[in-house]
Amino acid sequence: MDIAQLQAYGYFTLTIGLVLILYGYIYHLYSKKKDVDGVDYESYSNMALKDDIDDTPVASMSEDKAPKSAKK
Amino acid sequence: MENHPLEYDYTVAKMFMLTTIILGIVGMLIGVILAFQLAYPGLNLMLGEGLAEYTNFSRLRPLHTDAVVFGFTLSGIFATWYYIGQRVLKVSMAESKLLMFLGKLHFWLYLVVIVAAVVSLFMGITSSKEYAEFEWPIDILVVVVWVIFGAGMFGLIGIRREKSLYISVWYYIATFLGIAMLYLFNNMAIPTMFGVSDIGESGVGVWYHSVSMYAGTNDALVQWWYGHNAVAFGFTVPIVAMIYYFLPKESGQAIYSYKLSLLSFWALMFLYLWAGGHHLLYSTVPDWLQTMGSIFSVILILPSWGSAINMLLTMKGEWQQVAASPLIKFMVLSSTFYMFSTLEGPIQAIKSVNAIAHFTDWIVGHVHDGTLGWVGFMIMAALYHMAPRLFKREIYSKSLMTAQFWIQTVGVVLYFTSMWIAGITQGMMWRAHDEFGNLAYSFIDTVTVLHPYYVIRSVGGLLYLIGFFMFAYNIYKTMSARKVEESELQNATPMGA
Ligand code: HEM
Ligand code: HEM
């Protein structure tokens, strides 16, 4: 097989692969209400709505890293 | 830590806000001059024969495009990143000396690039690739600035408190990665001083000159893969980042569907990179590539409208806010113009339509309903939302903002309607022929016919520029307006009469 043919097969496989991943992701989003961490997708909007430095994060990185001023 | 509570640190956001406004004025002023030059060619000599080298259309055009793209828009992207980034990650730049240093370094080096770019373009030094005119020494500096921007971005993400990344952050990351890849590939060039000519001379040309690594059709392909995605990752992706934060925040409404925002994100990323071929229809690039460009362009409507509709539906049941707040007006009109230009674009990407549209003013119309209506309005809205939070003061004048909104809206409408008529007239006249195939018109016939539309466009552009001055003045006066409490800054931006 020459290089052009390899490129063509590679290209085709890549495109099909990407399409499958994209549609798989769409299916995942529509079939699940919550993501792997158990957080409801829609509650992620609160990351913008409640974004003061001492607001509680939607999902915290870790307890001890809460901002100093938040621990009143 | 000390006694006073931790706060977000907006120092760098403020710096970039300043350049957004100044470079916006510079870029749009040049745009208006260009528009009048096209209507009244005598203006090419507006400062006399002696200075004609610096005031002619060709010299000024790249200054316009680069000032609005890499000056106004990019500054706006940086300013909003240094604002939104901290807030949705719930971490302050004041918490890290390194990030603060990187942020400031980012700003000052960016300023050096801007000065170098403006001076070199005025001198006529250019690599002659659209939106990639800077010569290699500047390109290297651009890369350094970009790496610092990225380091600061990922640094901030690294010390975040919020575990997940808000959708806007996804879009900012995509902006960073997308432009990094595109800029590097398209600007690959060899300085002429390293070259050897056919007859064996070496050290040819001035030290800062270079030639592209690509030639002919390849050059065109790489250039428009870049050019189109400069639109994607400069005029679309980061602007979507902005509206996904500022519209929910200002209106107090959660995004209509967060899931849809994730879905449109991946769909947009997947599709955009393949659509560049629509700039090269009927050119020497392979036919399959042109067809692919057309097809991907048409499908691109889906994720584009996905984001735009998601934004408009965020306002569901809250339309009284659109009537009440000029700031929300800006954002709603902005997403409407986004829908508009992402419908227009795919139509122009259809081969038979492009046969009429290409090389005509219709394209220029498309460019400006996107940039003035979508990009410009959104960046101004973002700055209007940020200013009271940056200065802890209310917006100086709501009525001034409303007046600005209407003046600029009329400006945009005059701009794109005149260019539609001009463009389609041009396209039809160029191809008209008699029964023997002789062209019906010569080029100068179209020029004569187009004159009134060029005048209308100039007036529209002037209105937009006047609105921009009103914006700058309003922000300037905000710095000394009434002080506000933290509690007034939750959602709707406080505004004076
Ligand atoms: C679905 C989305 C879009 C599609 C499919 C699309 C398609 C097109 C097409 C077909 C052209 C004309 C190429 C030619 O014949 O010369 C074009 C030009 C252009 N578009 Fe779009 N467009 C889209 C969205 C946008 C948006 C949102 C903006 C800006 C905010 C934008 C900015 C531009 C610019 C700056 C050019 C001119 C490039 C040049 O020739 O210098 N486009 N677009
Ligand atoms: C005051 C408002 C503005 C006016 C009057 C104006 C005017 C113009 C003119 C006369 C041209 C040259 C068209 C030609 O060669 O036929 C142009 C090109 C361009 N302008 Fe503007 N402009 C304005 C604002 C903006 C803004 C805010 C942006 C981007 C954020 C922008 C982006 C561009 C781009 C990308 C091109 C190149 C289009 C192409 O090659 O097809 N302009 N503008």
XYZ file of C-alpha atoms and ligand atoms in Angstrom:
655
model
C 0.000 0.000 0.000
C 1.413 3.406 -0.863
C 1.324 6.385 1.450
C -1.648 8.046 -0.246
C -3.753 4.957 0.267
C -2.720 4.700 3.907
C -3.601 8.352 4.371
C -6.985 7.791 2.820
C -7.793 4.823 5.056
C -6.478 6.655 8.114
C -8.513 9.703 7.251
C -11.659 7.672 6.740
C -11.207 5.774 10.006
C -10.548 8.977 11.888
C -13.687 10.625 10.537
C -15.880 7.612 11.340
C -14.270 7.391 14.792
C -14.943 11.054 15.533
C -18.539 10.742 14.349
C -19.080 7.739 16.624
C -17.561 9.539 19.598
C -19.685 12.614 18.993
C -22.914 10.648 18.651
C -21.977 8.466 21.620
C -21.565 11.601 23.656
C -24.898 12.966 22.466
C -26.556 9.673 23.440
C -24.852 9.779 26.823
C -26.034 13.334 27.483
C -29.604 12.527 26.569
C -29.867 9.287 28.472
C -28.299 10.501 31.716
C -29.549 13.292 33.959
C -26.443 13.242 36.123
C -22.790 12.969 35.209
C -20.279 10.462 36.583
C -19.816 12.525 39.747
C -23.541 12.361 40.443
C -24.024 16.059 39.738
C -27.124 17.061 37.790
C -25.845 18.685 34.589
C -28.215 21.595 34.893
C -26.914 22.568 38.315
C -23.594 23.442 36.674
C -25.206 26.739 35.665
C -24.742 27.723 39.285
C -21.021 27.963 38.685
C -21.808 31.275 36.983
C -24.832 32.343 39.010
C -23.197 31.774 42.412
C -19.660 32.833 41.699
C -18.677 35.022 44.618
C -15.409 33.953 46.127
C -17.115 32.682 49.283
C -20.056 30.958 47.574
C -20.041 27.189 47.954
C -18.694 25.471 44.849
C -21.071 23.192 42.925
C -18.538 20.413 43.372
C -15.610 21.282 45.578
C -12.044 20.294 44.713
C -11.391 19.402 48.344
C -12.654 20.498 51.727
C -9.486 22.041 53.124
C -9.076 24.335 50.137
C -12.208 26.354 50.857
C -11.378 30.070 50.813
C -10.177 31.402 54.113
C -12.780 34.131 54.266
C -15.561 31.595 53.733
C -14.825 29.905 57.045
C -16.462 32.625 59.047
C -3.390 35.298 55.435
C -4.120 38.832 56.564
C -7.335 40.050 58.091
C -9.162 41.445 55.107
C -11.244 38.883 53.267
C -10.080 37.353 50.052
C -11.303 39.153 46.922
C -11.021 38.607 43.203
C -8.162 40.616 41.760
C -9.106 42.430 38.565
C -5.859 44.319 37.924
C -5.083 42.523 34.672
C -8.723 42.596 33.532
C -8.642 46.384 33.923
C -5.475 46.696 31.859
C -6.938 44.711 28.988
C -10.190 46.625 29.251
C -8.246 49.780 28.488
C -6.629 48.295 25.373
C -9.980 46.906 24.211
C -11.406 50.403 24.175
C -8.394 52.201 22.739
C -7.720 49.666 20.008
C -11.441 49.525 19.277
C -11.402 53.241 18.613
C -8.253 53.029 16.488
C -9.463 50.045 14.454
C -12.964 51.346 13.832
C -11.739 54.847 13.032
C -9.520 53.362 10.346
C -12.497 51.259 9.195
C -14.572 54.394 8.737
C -11.746 56.069 6.833
C -11.494 53.023 4.560
C -15.226 53.073 3.952
C -15.143 56.759 2.960
C -12.099 56.146 0.769
C -14.024 53.536 -1.178
C -16.861 56.023 -1.663
C -14.622 59.049 -2.312
C -11.235 57.885 -3.659
C -9.820 61.406 -3.315
C -9.497 60.684 0.399
C -6.565 58.416 -0.328
C -4.641 61.670 -0.497
C -6.284 63.218 2.554
C -2.953 64.322 4.037
C -1.448 65.333 0.705
C 0.693 63.619 -1.918
C 3.687 63.425 0.366
C 1.959 61.270 2.950
C -0.104 59.300 0.454
C 2.087 56.286 1.130
C 0.645 56.116 4.637
C -2.918 57.175 4.009
C -3.862 55.063 1.007
C -6.442 52.284 1.238
C -3.997 49.428 0.748
C -1.730 50.559 3.542
C -4.596 51.155 5.948
C -6.664 48.038 5.274
C -4.477 45.534 7.152
C -4.198 48.080 9.945
C -7.979 48.021 10.237
C -8.331 44.246 10.196
C -5.425 43.612 12.543
C -6.412 46.386 14.944
C -9.970 45.104 15.295
C -9.051 41.409 15.319
C -5.816 41.305 17.293
C -6.377 44.561 19.134
C -10.031 45.095 19.993
C -11.329 41.514 19.914
C -8.299 39.824 21.448
C -8.037 42.415 24.225
C -11.718 41.858 24.921
C -11.100 38.115 25.116
C -8.218 38.601 27.532
C -10.087 41.135 29.679
C -13.071 38.821 30.047
C -10.895 35.779 30.683
C -9.105 37.521 33.561
C -12.545 38.347 34.942
C -14.627 35.215 34.271
C -11.775 32.785 34.834
C -11.298 33.704 38.471
C -15.009 33.829 39.219
C -16.158 30.522 37.819
C -13.095 28.727 39.160
C -13.622 30.513 42.506
C -10.013 31.388 42.950
C -8.414 34.824 43.085
C -5.321 35.862 41.201
C -4.241 37.526 44.425
C -3.649 34.052 45.796
C -0.726 33.399 43.506
C 2.157 35.800 42.972
C 3.247 33.796 39.965
C -0.113 34.034 38.205
C -0.276 37.732 38.922
C 3.176 38.174 37.456
C 2.292 36.128 34.378
C -0.873 38.163 33.908
C 0.982 41.462 33.965
C 3.775 40.142 31.787
C 1.124 38.952 29.370
C -0.282 42.463 29.177
C 2.985 44.333 28.737
C 4.392 41.970 26.129
C 1.074 42.088 24.296
C 1.427 45.855 24.213
C 4.903 45.517 22.718
C 3.487 43.283 19.975
C 0.741 45.783 19.250
C 3.191 48.669 18.931
C 5.506 46.611 16.734
C 2.571 45.532 14.575
C 1.186 49.033 14.127
C 4.570 50.543 13.296
C 5.573 47.802 10.878
C 2.235 47.793 9.071
C 2.342 51.572 8.703
C 5.810 51.203 7.231
C 4.386 48.725 4.766
C 6.240 45.716 6.161
C 3.993 42.719 5.644
C 4.081 39.058 4.793
C 0.997 39.690 2.619
C -1.115 36.910 4.124
C -4.501 38.174 5.262
C -4.857 38.264 9.068
C -1.276 36.956 9.262
C 0.567 40.032 7.985
C 3.150 40.225 10.744
C 6.725 39.348 9.792
C 8.613 36.611 11.615
C 10.195 38.635 14.458
C 6.727 39.762 15.532
C 5.349 36.256 15.043
C 7.890 34.878 17.486
C 6.855 37.480 20.034
C 3.205 36.600 19.430
C 3.989 32.985 20.255
C 5.678 34.036 23.496
C 2.675 36.143 24.496
C 0.339 33.278 23.698
C 2.344 30.779 25.733
C 2.258 33.146 28.721
C -1.510 33.531 28.301
C -1.848 29.734 28.286
C 0.453 29.241 31.265
C -1.605 31.734 33.247
C -4.841 30.082 32.164
C -3.816 26.552 33.060
C -2.139 27.823 36.222
C -5.420 29.333 37.378
C -7.280 26.162 36.480
C -4.679 24.235 38.440
C -5.375 26.030 41.725
C -9.164 26.181 41.350
C -11.673 25.368 44.085
C -14.527 24.486 41.758
C -13.958 20.978 40.558
C -15.737 21.171 37.225
C -14.975 23.681 34.536
C -17.845 25.977 33.621
C -18.766 25.865 29.924
C -17.168 29.270 29.277
C -13.840 27.909 30.475
C -14.110 25.117 27.915
C -14.507 27.740 25.242
C -11.542 29.779 26.484
C -9.368 26.660 26.486
C -10.489 25.893 22.945
C -9.598 29.456 21.946
C -6.136 29.018 23.371
C -5.461 25.640 21.751
C -7.115 26.467 18.440
C -5.246 29.698 17.833
C -1.959 28.208 19.008
C -2.189 25.456 16.414
C -3.456 27.642 13.580
C -1.085 30.525 14.078
C 1.980 28.318 14.220
C 1.172 26.361 11.090
C 0.089 29.251 8.936
C 3.022 31.491 9.829
C 5.736 28.958 9.101
C 8.199 30.959 7.018
C 11.837 31.126 6.083
C 13.654 34.444 6.492
C 15.032 35.431 3.107
C 18.481 36.029 4.576
C 18.870 32.270 4.993
C 17.898 31.564 1.426
C 20.065 31.147 -1.642
C 18.746 32.429 -4.943
C 18.805 30.587 -8.262
C 22.007 32.295 -9.289
C 23.688 31.552 -5.984
C 23.363 34.844 -4.090
C 22.880 34.405 -0.365
C 21.661 36.751 2.358
C 18.930 38.081 0.070
C 16.600 40.866 1.197
C 16.116 42.742 4.426
C 16.595 40.793 7.670
C 12.949 40.880 8.676
C 11.597 39.614 5.359
C 10.527 36.047 4.928
C 8.746 33.772 2.492
C 6.050 31.316 3.435
C 7.005 27.665 3.743
C 4.069 26.839 1.515
C 3.629 27.673 -2.122
C 0.770 27.956 -4.587
C -2.292 25.882 -3.846
C -0.858 24.570 -0.596
C -0.337 28.102 0.592
C -3.955 28.923 -0.207
C -5.144 25.843 1.643
C -3.166 26.496 4.778
C -4.010 30.198 4.664
C -7.751 29.576 4.595
C -7.672 26.721 7.015
C -6.155 29.397 9.226
C -8.305 32.283 8.049
C -11.568 30.505 8.530
C -10.616 29.161 11.912
C -9.361 32.547 12.987
C -13.048 33.398 12.594
C -13.916 30.239 14.521
C -11.508 30.643 17.407
C -11.342 34.442 17.475
C -14.829 35.615 16.511
C -16.986 32.706 17.616
C -15.613 30.432 20.323
C -14.430 33.089 22.822
C -17.501 35.232 22.179
C -19.710 32.252 22.973
C -17.631 31.901 26.156
C -18.560 35.455 27.042
C -22.267 35.200 26.391
C -22.558 31.919 28.318
C -21.309 33.740 31.352
C -22.588 37.291 31.051
C -26.146 36.675 29.890
C -27.083 34.224 32.693
C -25.266 36.389 35.215
C -26.818 39.684 34.175
C -30.345 38.246 33.903
C -30.088 35.951 36.926
C -31.383 33.070 34.809
C -29.706 29.683 34.594
C -28.646 28.660 31.074
C -31.717 27.212 29.383
C -30.018 23.840 28.899
C -26.529 23.225 30.196
C -26.476 19.902 28.372
C -27.144 21.621 25.071
C -24.189 23.902 25.726
C -21.900 20.883 26.115
C -23.280 19.249 23.034
C -22.917 22.354 20.869
C -19.384 22.735 22.109
C -18.192 19.393 20.759
C -20.239 19.694 17.603
C -18.732 23.123 16.936
C -15.196 21.842 17.511
C -15.829 18.857 15.291
C -17.265 20.782 12.370
C -15.461 24.109 12.220
C -12.028 22.793 11.326
C -13.236 21.248 8.074
C -15.148 24.210 6.697
C -12.229 26.422 5.557
C -12.531 25.139 1.998
C -15.524 27.427 1.466
C -13.106 30.332 1.016
C -11.544 28.594 -1.960
C -14.532 27.513 -4.006
C -13.815 27.386 -7.749
C -10.103 27.818 -7.095
C -7.259 25.401 -7.764
C -7.754 23.311 -4.627
C -9.055 19.761 -5.145
C -12.725 19.528 -5.937
C -13.540 17.064 -3.127
C -12.104 19.542 -0.659
C -14.336 22.326 -1.920
C -17.366 20.074 -1.656
C -16.370 19.023 1.847
C -15.995 22.685 2.836
C -19.487 23.426 1.533
C -21.085 20.477 3.289
C -19.445 21.108 6.648
C -20.408 24.781 6.367
C -24.057 23.938 5.933
C -24.042 21.491 8.859
C -22.337 24.177 10.922
C -25.703 25.873 11.269
C -26.671 23.233 13.822
C -24.170 23.833 16.634
C -24.190 27.577 15.920
C -27.936 27.823 16.309
C -27.713 25.383 19.203
C -25.703 27.933 21.170
C -27.681 30.943 19.989
C -31.084 29.414 20.720
C -29.827 28.250 24.089
C -29.015 31.865 24.843
C -32.310 33.264 23.630
C -34.253 30.619 25.565
C -32.319 31.531 28.696
C -34.449 34.675 28.562
C -37.672 32.622 28.366
C -40.401 34.202 30.498
C -38.035 37.092 31.237
C -38.509 39.222 28.172
C -39.461 42.226 30.272
C -35.762 42.334 31.156
C -34.922 42.875 27.499
C -37.206 45.871 27.428
C -35.925 47.199 30.736
C -32.181 46.744 30.442
C -30.060 48.121 27.606
C -27.317 45.729 28.659
C -29.520 42.715 28.028
C -30.623 44.325 24.763
C -27.005 44.308 23.620
C -26.639 40.621 24.406
C -29.927 39.517 22.906
C -29.250 41.435 19.712
C -25.764 39.989 19.709
C -26.999 36.391 19.759
C -29.575 37.295 17.134
C -26.802 38.586 14.878
C -24.891 35.406 15.604
C -27.815 33.387 14.270
C -28.033 35.745 11.374
C -24.412 35.502 10.267
C -24.281 31.751 10.800
C -27.252 31.392 8.495
C -25.813 33.793 5.946
C -22.382 32.092 5.997
C -23.644 28.623 5.091
C -25.768 30.114 2.317
C -22.699 31.830 0.879
C -20.817 28.545 1.178
C -23.135 26.804 -1.275
C -21.172 26.607 -4.498
C -23.725 28.183 -6.812
C -24.351 31.047 -4.391
C -20.643 31.547 -3.872
C -20.230 31.923 -7.611
C -22.119 35.196 -7.248
C -20.976 36.189 -3.782
C -17.239 35.602 -3.916
C -15.055 38.720 -4.416
C -18.099 40.951 -3.894
C -19.243 43.285 -1.141
C -21.755 40.716 0.041
C -18.840 38.977 1.770
C -17.842 42.262 3.376
C -21.451 42.606 4.514
C -21.359 39.120 6.033
C -18.080 39.927 7.776
C -19.515 43.011 9.404
C -22.919 41.729 10.473
C -20.883 39.081 12.294
C -18.221 41.356 13.707
C -20.226 44.508 14.429
C -23.461 42.819 15.432
C -22.173 39.756 17.243
C -18.548 40.307 18.290
C -18.671 44.065 18.878
C -21.982 44.081 20.730
C -21.003 41.185 22.955
C -17.635 42.635 23.897
C -19.174 45.992 24.746
C -21.883 44.259 26.798
C -19.223 42.273 28.644
C -17.307 45.427 29.498
C -20.490 47.159 30.612
C -21.200 44.278 32.966
C -17.636 44.175 34.256
C -17.017 47.904 34.761
C -19.211 48.316 37.883
C -17.636 45.202 39.393
C -14.135 46.399 38.594
C -14.629 49.910 39.923
C -17.352 49.221 42.521
C -19.431 51.952 40.933
C -22.640 52.068 38.958
C -22.703 52.595 35.185
C -22.617 56.313 34.630
C -25.678 56.584 32.391
C -28.374 54.161 31.353
C -29.961 56.548 28.872
C -26.631 57.081 27.149
C -26.306 53.330 26.867
C -29.782 53.015 25.382
C -29.078 55.772 22.870
C -25.823 54.071 21.945
C -27.644 50.795 21.422
C -30.063 52.276 18.926
C -27.465 54.349 17.076
C -25.219 51.337 16.625
C -28.059 49.054 15.640
C -29.038 51.453 12.879
C -25.345 51.604 11.926
C -25.054 47.833 11.562
C -28.277 47.581 9.599
C -27.156 50.308 7.173
C -23.804 48.569 6.815
C -25.005 45.100 5.930
C -28.071 46.019 3.877
C -26.049 48.338 1.649
C -23.383 45.680 1.199
C -25.942 43.041 0.315
C -27.377 45.173 -2.439
C -23.938 46.254 -3.590
C -22.579 42.702 -3.504
C -25.390 41.048 -5.371
C -25.482 43.856 -7.933
C -21.749 43.440 -8.463
C -22.012 39.669 -8.759
C -24.826 39.848 -11.282
C -23.185 42.558 -13.385
C -19.845 40.756 -13.567
C -21.411 37.643 -14.987
C -23.996 39.245 -17.287
C -23.285 38.559 -20.945
C -24.996 38.741 -24.309
C -25.983 35.841 -26.519
C -22.420 35.548 -27.915
C -20.819 35.387 -24.492
C -19.485 38.966 -24.513
C -19.540 40.532 -21.087
C -22.311 43.082 -20.795
C -20.489 45.427 -18.424
C -16.963 46.587 -17.829
C -15.586 46.861 -14.327
C -15.997 50.621 -14.128
C -19.750 50.252 -14.777
C -20.086 48.398 -11.484
C -18.005 51.002 -9.674
C -20.360 53.756 -10.795
C -23.457 51.827 -9.803
C -22.082 50.978 -6.364
C -21.252 54.504 -5.300
C -24.484 55.251 -3.370
C -24.205 52.005 -1.403
C -20.635 52.798 -0.440
C -21.844 56.134 0.888
C -24.575 54.422 2.917
C -22.052 51.941 4.316
C -19.762 54.813 5.329
C -22.606 56.503 7.171
C -23.525 53.235 8.894
C -19.917 52.700 9.946
C -19.702 56.270 11.189
C -22.804 55.736 13.346
C -21.236 52.619 14.826
C -18.049 54.547 15.574
C -20.010 57.365 17.223
C -21.726 54.727 19.362
C -18.358 53.344 20.305
C -17.225 56.771 21.470
C -20.387 56.966 23.604
C -19.452 53.592 25.058
C -15.906 54.721 25.851
C -17.222 57.904 27.472
C -19.778 55.988 29.549
C -17.127 53.595 30.847
C -14.769 56.484 31.542
C -17.404 58.334 33.556
C -18.276 55.118 35.390
C -14.890 55.290 37.074
C -16.118 58.313 39.043
C -19.852 57.529 39.276
C -21.850 56.723 42.431
C -20.279 54.062 44.642
C -22.318 50.888 45.071
C -22.557 48.142 47.676
C -21.465 44.588 46.956
C -25.109 43.474 47.236
C -26.133 45.632 44.262
C -23.730 43.746 42.046
C -25.320 40.308 42.277
C -27.141 40.210 38.962
C -28.542 43.164 37.039
C -25.862 45.825 36.690
C -26.627 49.033 38.589
C -26.989 52.043 36.302
C -27.388 55.753 36.836
C -30.012 57.714 34.939
C -21.829 28.842 10.225
C -20.964 29.777 10.237
C -20.340 30.472 9.058
C -20.134 30.031 7.777
C -20.479 28.685 7.166
C -19.467 31.110 7.074
C -19.142 31.073 5.714
C -18.439 32.032 5.058
C -18.215 32.098 3.634
C -18.757 31.107 2.608
C -17.432 33.177 3.380
C -17.010 33.714 2.037
C -15.823 33.145 1.403
C -15.575 33.836 0.071
O -16.304 33.562 -0.889
O -14.657 34.654 0.007
C -17.147 33.799 4.646
C -16.343 34.892 4.817
C -16.078 35.452 6.054
N -16.738 35.208 7.226
Fe -18.070 33.726 7.547
N -19.279 32.161 7.921
C -19.800 31.812 9.142
C -19.836 32.592 10.265
C -19.098 33.738 10.438
C -19.084 34.545 11.621
C -19.919 34.307 12.870
C -18.171 35.538 11.402
C -17.717 36.690 12.269
C -18.103 37.061 13.352
C -17.621 35.343 10.080
C -16.630 36.104 9.505
C -16.194 35.986 8.214
C -15.091 36.744 7.668
C -14.208 37.730 8.438
C -15.017 36.415 6.306
C -14.110 37.047 5.269
C -12.831 36.383 5.094
C -12.019 37.078 4.035
O -12.283 36.887 2.846
O -11.133 37.846 4.401
N -18.213 34.253 9.513
N -17.782 33.102 5.646
C -16.828 51.336 12.503
C -17.013 50.242 11.991
C -16.312 49.625 10.795
C -16.202 50.071 9.507
C -16.748 51.337 8.913
C -15.460 49.074 8.782
C -15.114 49.164 7.437
C -14.405 48.233 6.717
C -14.006 48.351 5.350
C -14.307 49.546 4.455
C -13.343 47.220 4.989
C -12.721 46.894 3.637
C -13.694 46.241 2.744
C -13.156 46.047 1.362
O -11.964 45.773 1.185
O -13.967 46.151 0.415
C -13.326 46.354 6.151
C -12.787 45.081 6.190
C -12.818 44.263 7.312
N -13.285 44.592 8.576
Fe -14.222 46.314 9.094
N -15.146 48.048 9.624
C -15.643 48.358 10.872
C -15.531 47.587 12.012
C -14.994 46.315 12.083
C -14.918 45.498 13.265
C -15.364 45.914 14.657
C -14.358 44.320 12.890
C -14.018 43.098 13.700
C -14.204 42.903 14.961
C -14.067 44.393 11.465
C -13.474 43.396 10.715
C -13.136 43.488 9.381
C -12.568 42.397 8.624
C -12.252 40.994 9.161
C -12.365 42.872 7.320
C -11.811 42.099 6.126
C -12.958 41.519 5.342
C -12.594 40.708 4.145
O -11.410 40.580 3.792
O -13.522 40.155 3.497
N -14.460 45.623 11.015
N -13.970 47.012 7.184
